[in-house]
mmCIF file of C-alpha atoms in Angstrom:
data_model
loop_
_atom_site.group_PDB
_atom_site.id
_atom_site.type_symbol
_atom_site.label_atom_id
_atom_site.label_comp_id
_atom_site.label_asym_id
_atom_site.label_seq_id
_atom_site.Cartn_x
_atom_site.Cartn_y
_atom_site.Cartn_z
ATOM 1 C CA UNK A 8 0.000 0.000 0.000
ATOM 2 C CA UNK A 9 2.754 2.240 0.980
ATOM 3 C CA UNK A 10 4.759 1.504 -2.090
ATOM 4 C CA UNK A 11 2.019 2.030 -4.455
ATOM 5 C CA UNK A 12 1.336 5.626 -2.625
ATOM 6 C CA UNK A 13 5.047 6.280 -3.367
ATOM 7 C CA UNK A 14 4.601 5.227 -6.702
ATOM 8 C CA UNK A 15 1.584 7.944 -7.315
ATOM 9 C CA UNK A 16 3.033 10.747 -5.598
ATOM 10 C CA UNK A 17 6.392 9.680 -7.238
ATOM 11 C CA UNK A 18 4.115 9.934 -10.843
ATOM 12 C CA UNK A 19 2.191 13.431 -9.584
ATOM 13 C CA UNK A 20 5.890 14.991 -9.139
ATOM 14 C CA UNK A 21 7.485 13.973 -12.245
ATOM 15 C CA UNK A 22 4.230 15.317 -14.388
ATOM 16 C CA UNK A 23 4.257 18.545 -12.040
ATOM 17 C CA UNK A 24 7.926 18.898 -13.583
ATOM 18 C CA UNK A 25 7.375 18.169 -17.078
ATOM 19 C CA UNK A 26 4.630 20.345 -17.075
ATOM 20 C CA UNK A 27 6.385 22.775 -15.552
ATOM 21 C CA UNK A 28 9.327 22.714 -18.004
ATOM 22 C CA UNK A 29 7.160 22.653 -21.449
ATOM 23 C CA UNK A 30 5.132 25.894 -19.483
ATOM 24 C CA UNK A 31 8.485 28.001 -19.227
ATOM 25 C CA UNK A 32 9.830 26.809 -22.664
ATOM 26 C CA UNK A 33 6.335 27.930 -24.296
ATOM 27 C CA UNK A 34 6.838 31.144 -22.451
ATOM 28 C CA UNK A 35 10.350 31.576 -23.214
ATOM 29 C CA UNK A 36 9.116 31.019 -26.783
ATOM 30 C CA UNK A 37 6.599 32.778 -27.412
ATOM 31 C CA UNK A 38 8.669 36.100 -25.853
ATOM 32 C CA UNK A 39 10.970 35.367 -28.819
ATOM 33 C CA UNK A 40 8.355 36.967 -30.569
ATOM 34 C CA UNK A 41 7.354 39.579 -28.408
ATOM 35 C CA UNK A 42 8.455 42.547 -30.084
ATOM 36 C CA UNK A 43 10.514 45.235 -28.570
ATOM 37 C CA UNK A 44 8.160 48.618 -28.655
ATOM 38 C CA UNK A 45 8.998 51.524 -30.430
ATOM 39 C CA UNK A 46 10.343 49.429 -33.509
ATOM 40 C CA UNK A 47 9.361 49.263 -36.855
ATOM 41 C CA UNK A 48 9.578 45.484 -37.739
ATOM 42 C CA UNK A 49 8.826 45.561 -41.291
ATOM 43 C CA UNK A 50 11.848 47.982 -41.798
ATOM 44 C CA UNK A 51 14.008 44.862 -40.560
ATOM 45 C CA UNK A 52 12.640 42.686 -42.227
ATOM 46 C CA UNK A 53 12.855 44.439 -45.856
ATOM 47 C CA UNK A 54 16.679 44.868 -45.051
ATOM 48 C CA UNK A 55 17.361 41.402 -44.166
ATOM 49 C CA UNK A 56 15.736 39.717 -47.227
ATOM 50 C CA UNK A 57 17.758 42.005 -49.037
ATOM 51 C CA UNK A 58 21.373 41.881 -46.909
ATOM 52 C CA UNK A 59 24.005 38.922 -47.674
ATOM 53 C CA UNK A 60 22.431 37.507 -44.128
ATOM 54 C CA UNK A 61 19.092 36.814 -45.688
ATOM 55 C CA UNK A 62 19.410 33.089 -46.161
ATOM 56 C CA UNK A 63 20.697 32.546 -42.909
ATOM 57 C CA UNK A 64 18.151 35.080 -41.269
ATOM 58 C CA UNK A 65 15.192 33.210 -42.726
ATOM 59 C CA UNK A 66 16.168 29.658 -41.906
ATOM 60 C CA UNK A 67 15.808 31.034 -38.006
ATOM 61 C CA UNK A 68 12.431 33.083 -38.660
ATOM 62 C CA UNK A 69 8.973 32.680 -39.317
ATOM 63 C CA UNK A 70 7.622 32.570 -42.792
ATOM 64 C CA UNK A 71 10.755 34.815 -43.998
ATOM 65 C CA UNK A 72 9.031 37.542 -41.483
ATOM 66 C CA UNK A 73 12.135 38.109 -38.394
ATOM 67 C CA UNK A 74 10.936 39.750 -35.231
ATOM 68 C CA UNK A 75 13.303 41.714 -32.945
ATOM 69 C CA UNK A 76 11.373 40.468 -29.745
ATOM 70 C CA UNK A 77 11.592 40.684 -26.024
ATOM 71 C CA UNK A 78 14.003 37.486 -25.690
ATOM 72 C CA UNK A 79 15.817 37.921 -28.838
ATOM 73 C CA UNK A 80 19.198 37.577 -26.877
ATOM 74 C CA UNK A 81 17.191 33.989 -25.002
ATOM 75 C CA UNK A 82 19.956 32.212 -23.286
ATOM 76 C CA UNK A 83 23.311 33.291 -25.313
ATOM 77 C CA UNK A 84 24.587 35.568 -23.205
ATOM 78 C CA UNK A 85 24.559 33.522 -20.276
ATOM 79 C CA UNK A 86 26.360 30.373 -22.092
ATOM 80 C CA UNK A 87 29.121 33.019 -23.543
ATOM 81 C CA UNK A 88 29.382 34.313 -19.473
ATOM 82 C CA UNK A 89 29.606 30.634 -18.598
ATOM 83 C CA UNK A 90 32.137 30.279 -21.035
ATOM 84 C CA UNK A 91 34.259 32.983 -20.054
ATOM 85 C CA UNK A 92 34.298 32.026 -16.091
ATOM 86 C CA UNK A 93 35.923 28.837 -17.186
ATOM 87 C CA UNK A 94 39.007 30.737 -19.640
ATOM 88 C CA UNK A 95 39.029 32.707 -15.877
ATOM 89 C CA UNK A 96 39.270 29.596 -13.291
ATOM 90 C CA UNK A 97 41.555 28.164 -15.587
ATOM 91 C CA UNK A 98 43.880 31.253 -15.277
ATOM 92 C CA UNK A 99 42.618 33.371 -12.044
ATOM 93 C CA UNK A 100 44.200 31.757 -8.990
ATOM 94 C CA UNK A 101 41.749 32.731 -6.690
ATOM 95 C CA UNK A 102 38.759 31.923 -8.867
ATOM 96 C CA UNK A 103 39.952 28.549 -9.281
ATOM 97 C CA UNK A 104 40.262 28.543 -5.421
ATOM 98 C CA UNK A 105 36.928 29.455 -4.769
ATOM 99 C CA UNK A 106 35.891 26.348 -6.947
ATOM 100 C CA UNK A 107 37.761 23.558 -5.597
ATOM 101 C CA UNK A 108 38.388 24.660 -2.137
ATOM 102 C CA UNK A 109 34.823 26.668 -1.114
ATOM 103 C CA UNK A 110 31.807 23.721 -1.657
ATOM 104 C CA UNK A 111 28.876 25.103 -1.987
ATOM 105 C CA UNK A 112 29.596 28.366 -0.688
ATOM 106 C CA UNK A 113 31.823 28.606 -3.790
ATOM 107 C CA UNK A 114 30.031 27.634 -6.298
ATOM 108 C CA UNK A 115 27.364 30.263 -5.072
ATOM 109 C CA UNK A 116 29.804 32.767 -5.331
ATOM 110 C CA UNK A 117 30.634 31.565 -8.799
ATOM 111 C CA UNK A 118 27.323 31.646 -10.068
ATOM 112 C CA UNK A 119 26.769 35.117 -8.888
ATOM 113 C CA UNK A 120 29.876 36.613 -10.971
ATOM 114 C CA UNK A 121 28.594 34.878 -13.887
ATOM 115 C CA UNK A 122 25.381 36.257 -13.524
ATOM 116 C CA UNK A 123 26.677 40.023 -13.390
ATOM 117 C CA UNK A 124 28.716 38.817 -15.986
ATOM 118 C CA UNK A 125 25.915 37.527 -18.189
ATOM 119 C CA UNK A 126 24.096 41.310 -17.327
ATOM 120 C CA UNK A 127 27.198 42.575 -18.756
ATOM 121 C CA UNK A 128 27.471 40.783 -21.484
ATOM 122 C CA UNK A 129 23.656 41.200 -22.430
ATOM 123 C CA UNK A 130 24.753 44.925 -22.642
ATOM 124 C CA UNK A 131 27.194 44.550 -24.906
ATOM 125 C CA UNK A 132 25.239 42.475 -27.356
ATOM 126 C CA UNK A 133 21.842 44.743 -27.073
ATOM 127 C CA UNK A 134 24.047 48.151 -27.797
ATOM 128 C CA UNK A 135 25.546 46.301 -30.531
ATOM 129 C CA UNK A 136 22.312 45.675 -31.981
ATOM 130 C CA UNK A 137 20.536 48.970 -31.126
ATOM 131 C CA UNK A 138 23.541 50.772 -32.946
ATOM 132 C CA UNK A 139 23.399 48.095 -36.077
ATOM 133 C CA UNK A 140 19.567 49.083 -36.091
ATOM 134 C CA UNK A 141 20.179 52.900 -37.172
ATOM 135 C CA UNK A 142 21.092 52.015 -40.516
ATOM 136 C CA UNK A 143 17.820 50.667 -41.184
ATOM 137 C CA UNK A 144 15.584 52.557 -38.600
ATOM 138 C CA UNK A 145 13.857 55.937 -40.244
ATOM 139 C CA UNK A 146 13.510 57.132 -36.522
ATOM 140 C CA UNK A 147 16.256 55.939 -34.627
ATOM 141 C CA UNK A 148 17.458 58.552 -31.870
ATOM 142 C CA UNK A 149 19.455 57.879 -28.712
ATOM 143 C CA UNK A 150 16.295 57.370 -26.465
ATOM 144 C CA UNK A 151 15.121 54.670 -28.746
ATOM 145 C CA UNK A 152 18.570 52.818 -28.573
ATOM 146 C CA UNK A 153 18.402 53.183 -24.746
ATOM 147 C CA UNK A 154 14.725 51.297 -24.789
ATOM 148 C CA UNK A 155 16.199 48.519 -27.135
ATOM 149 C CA UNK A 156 19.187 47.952 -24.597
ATOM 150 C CA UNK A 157 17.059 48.078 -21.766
ATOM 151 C CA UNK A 158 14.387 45.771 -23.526
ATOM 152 C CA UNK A 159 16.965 42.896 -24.928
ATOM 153 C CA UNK A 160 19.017 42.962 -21.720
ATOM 154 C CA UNK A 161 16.129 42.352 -19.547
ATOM 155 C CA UNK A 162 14.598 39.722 -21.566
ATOM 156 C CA UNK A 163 18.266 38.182 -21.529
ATOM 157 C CA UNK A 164 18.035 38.480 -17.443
ATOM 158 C CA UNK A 165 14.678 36.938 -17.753
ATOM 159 C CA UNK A 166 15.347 34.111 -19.986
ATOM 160 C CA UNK A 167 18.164 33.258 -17.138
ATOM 161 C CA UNK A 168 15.899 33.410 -14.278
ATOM 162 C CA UNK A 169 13.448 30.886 -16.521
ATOM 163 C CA UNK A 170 16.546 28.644 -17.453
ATOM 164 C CA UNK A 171 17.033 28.642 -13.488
ATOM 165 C CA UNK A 172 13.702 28.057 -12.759
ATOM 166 C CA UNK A 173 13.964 24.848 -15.477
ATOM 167 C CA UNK A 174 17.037 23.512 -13.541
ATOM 168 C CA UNK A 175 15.189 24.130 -10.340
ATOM 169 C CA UNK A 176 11.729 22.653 -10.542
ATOM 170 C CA UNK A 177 11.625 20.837 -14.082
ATOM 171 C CA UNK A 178 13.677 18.165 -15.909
ATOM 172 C CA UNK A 179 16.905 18.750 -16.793
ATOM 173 C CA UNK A 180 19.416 21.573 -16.814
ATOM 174 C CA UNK A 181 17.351 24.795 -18.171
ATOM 175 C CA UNK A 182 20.256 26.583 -20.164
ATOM 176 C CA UNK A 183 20.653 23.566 -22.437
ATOM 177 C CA UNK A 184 16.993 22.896 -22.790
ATOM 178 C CA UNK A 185 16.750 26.492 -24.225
ATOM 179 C CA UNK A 186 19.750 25.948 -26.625
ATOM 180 C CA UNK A 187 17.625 22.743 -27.610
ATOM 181 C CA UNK A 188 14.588 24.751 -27.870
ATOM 182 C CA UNK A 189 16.031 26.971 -30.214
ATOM 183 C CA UNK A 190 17.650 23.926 -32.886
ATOM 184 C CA UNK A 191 14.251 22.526 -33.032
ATOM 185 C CA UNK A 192 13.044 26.072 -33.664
ATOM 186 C CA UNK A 193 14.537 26.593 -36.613
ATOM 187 C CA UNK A 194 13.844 23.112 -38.478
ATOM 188 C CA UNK A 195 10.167 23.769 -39.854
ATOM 189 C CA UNK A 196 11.540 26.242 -42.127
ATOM 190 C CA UNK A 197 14.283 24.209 -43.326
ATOM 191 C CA UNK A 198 12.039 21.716 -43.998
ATOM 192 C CA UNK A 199 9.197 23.480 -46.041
ATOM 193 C CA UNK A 200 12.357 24.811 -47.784
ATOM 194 C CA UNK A 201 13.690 21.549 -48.845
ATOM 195 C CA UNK A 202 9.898 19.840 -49.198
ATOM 196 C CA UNK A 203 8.920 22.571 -51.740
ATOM 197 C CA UNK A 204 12.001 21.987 -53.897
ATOM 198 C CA UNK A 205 13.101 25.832 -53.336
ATOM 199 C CA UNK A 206 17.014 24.448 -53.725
ATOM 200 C CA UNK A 207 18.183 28.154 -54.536
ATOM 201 C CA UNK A 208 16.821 29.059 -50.666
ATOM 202 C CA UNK A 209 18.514 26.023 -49.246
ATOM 203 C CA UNK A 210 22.440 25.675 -49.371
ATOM 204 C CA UNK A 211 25.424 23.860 -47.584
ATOM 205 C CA UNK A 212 25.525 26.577 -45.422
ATOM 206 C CA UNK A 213 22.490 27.153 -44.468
ATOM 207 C CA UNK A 214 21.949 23.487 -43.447
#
């Protein structure tokens, strides 16, 4: 009797976390396509079919239509942060201290200079685009590149707080569910593409 309780409540727990995991992957998702306010999107979208990019561009969009949206940046910055604390362990004596030495307390620690460093890095990446944007934007002033940053970088800090949330109460580790998320994304286009015989849209590269 007490086994098969165990068994239930085991069941009720791991649907709680799938559920939970597909709800913040929709919502992660369908931010993608949120877009940032103040922007013209057709603008974008005329320049990209026409820019080198264009091929590329439309294999990760929606019916050849791109969207600058809320969680455009999703989980990059964080895995390039993630990436960089390790080039730092590996040559920072006290970082790598604070990993090997500290436990848990440590890794804490760790976490939380990755996560300025994602904030930072978000920053970078969102000015970069705001400033790529004024060659195509009709109205694009300083106060609208300030609401761009402000928009990507805090849909980047969201998308982390989601990934954590995956790790935390789903299945599996969020960061690389997102990165997973994103691959399988991008395959319905490629498919139509190569279904409809369009071989001029589809090339090495783009596969």
């Amino acid at each position: 009797m007490r086994t098969e309780r165990q068994r239930n409540t085991g069941s009720n727990v791991l649907l709680k976390r799938i559920l939970v995991t597909f709800g913040l992957l929709a919502f992660v998702r369908m931010g993608t396509f949120l877009p940032v306010p103040g922007i013209e999107q057709s603008y974008i979208t005329f320049y990209l079919q026409n820019s080198p990019i264009a091929r590329f561009v439309n294999t990760f969009s929606n019916d050849n239509f791109f969207v600058l949206g809320l969680f455009t940046l999703n989980i990059f910055p964080y895995i390039n942060a993630s990436i960089l604390m390790q080039v730092l362990i590996s040559t920072v004596p006290s970082l790598r201290k604070l990993q090997k030495e500290e436990g848990s307390f440590g890794r804490r620690r760790l976490n939380q200079i990755i996560r300025f460093i994602c904030l930072g890095w978000s920053i970078i990446q969102s000015t970069s685009i705001a400033f790529f944007l004024k060659n195509i934007l009709f109205d694009w002033n300083l106060q609208l590149a300030f609401e761009i940053v402000v928009c990507l970088t805090t849909g980047a800090m969201i998308v982390l707080w989601v990934s954590e949330l995956i790790t935390e109460y789903g299945i599996g580790n969020g960061s690389s569910l997102l990165i997973f998320t994103n691959i399988i994304s991008s395959l319905p286009s490629l498919g139509r593409s190569l279904i409809s015989g369009e071989s001029e849209g589809v090339s090495l590269i783009t596969i």
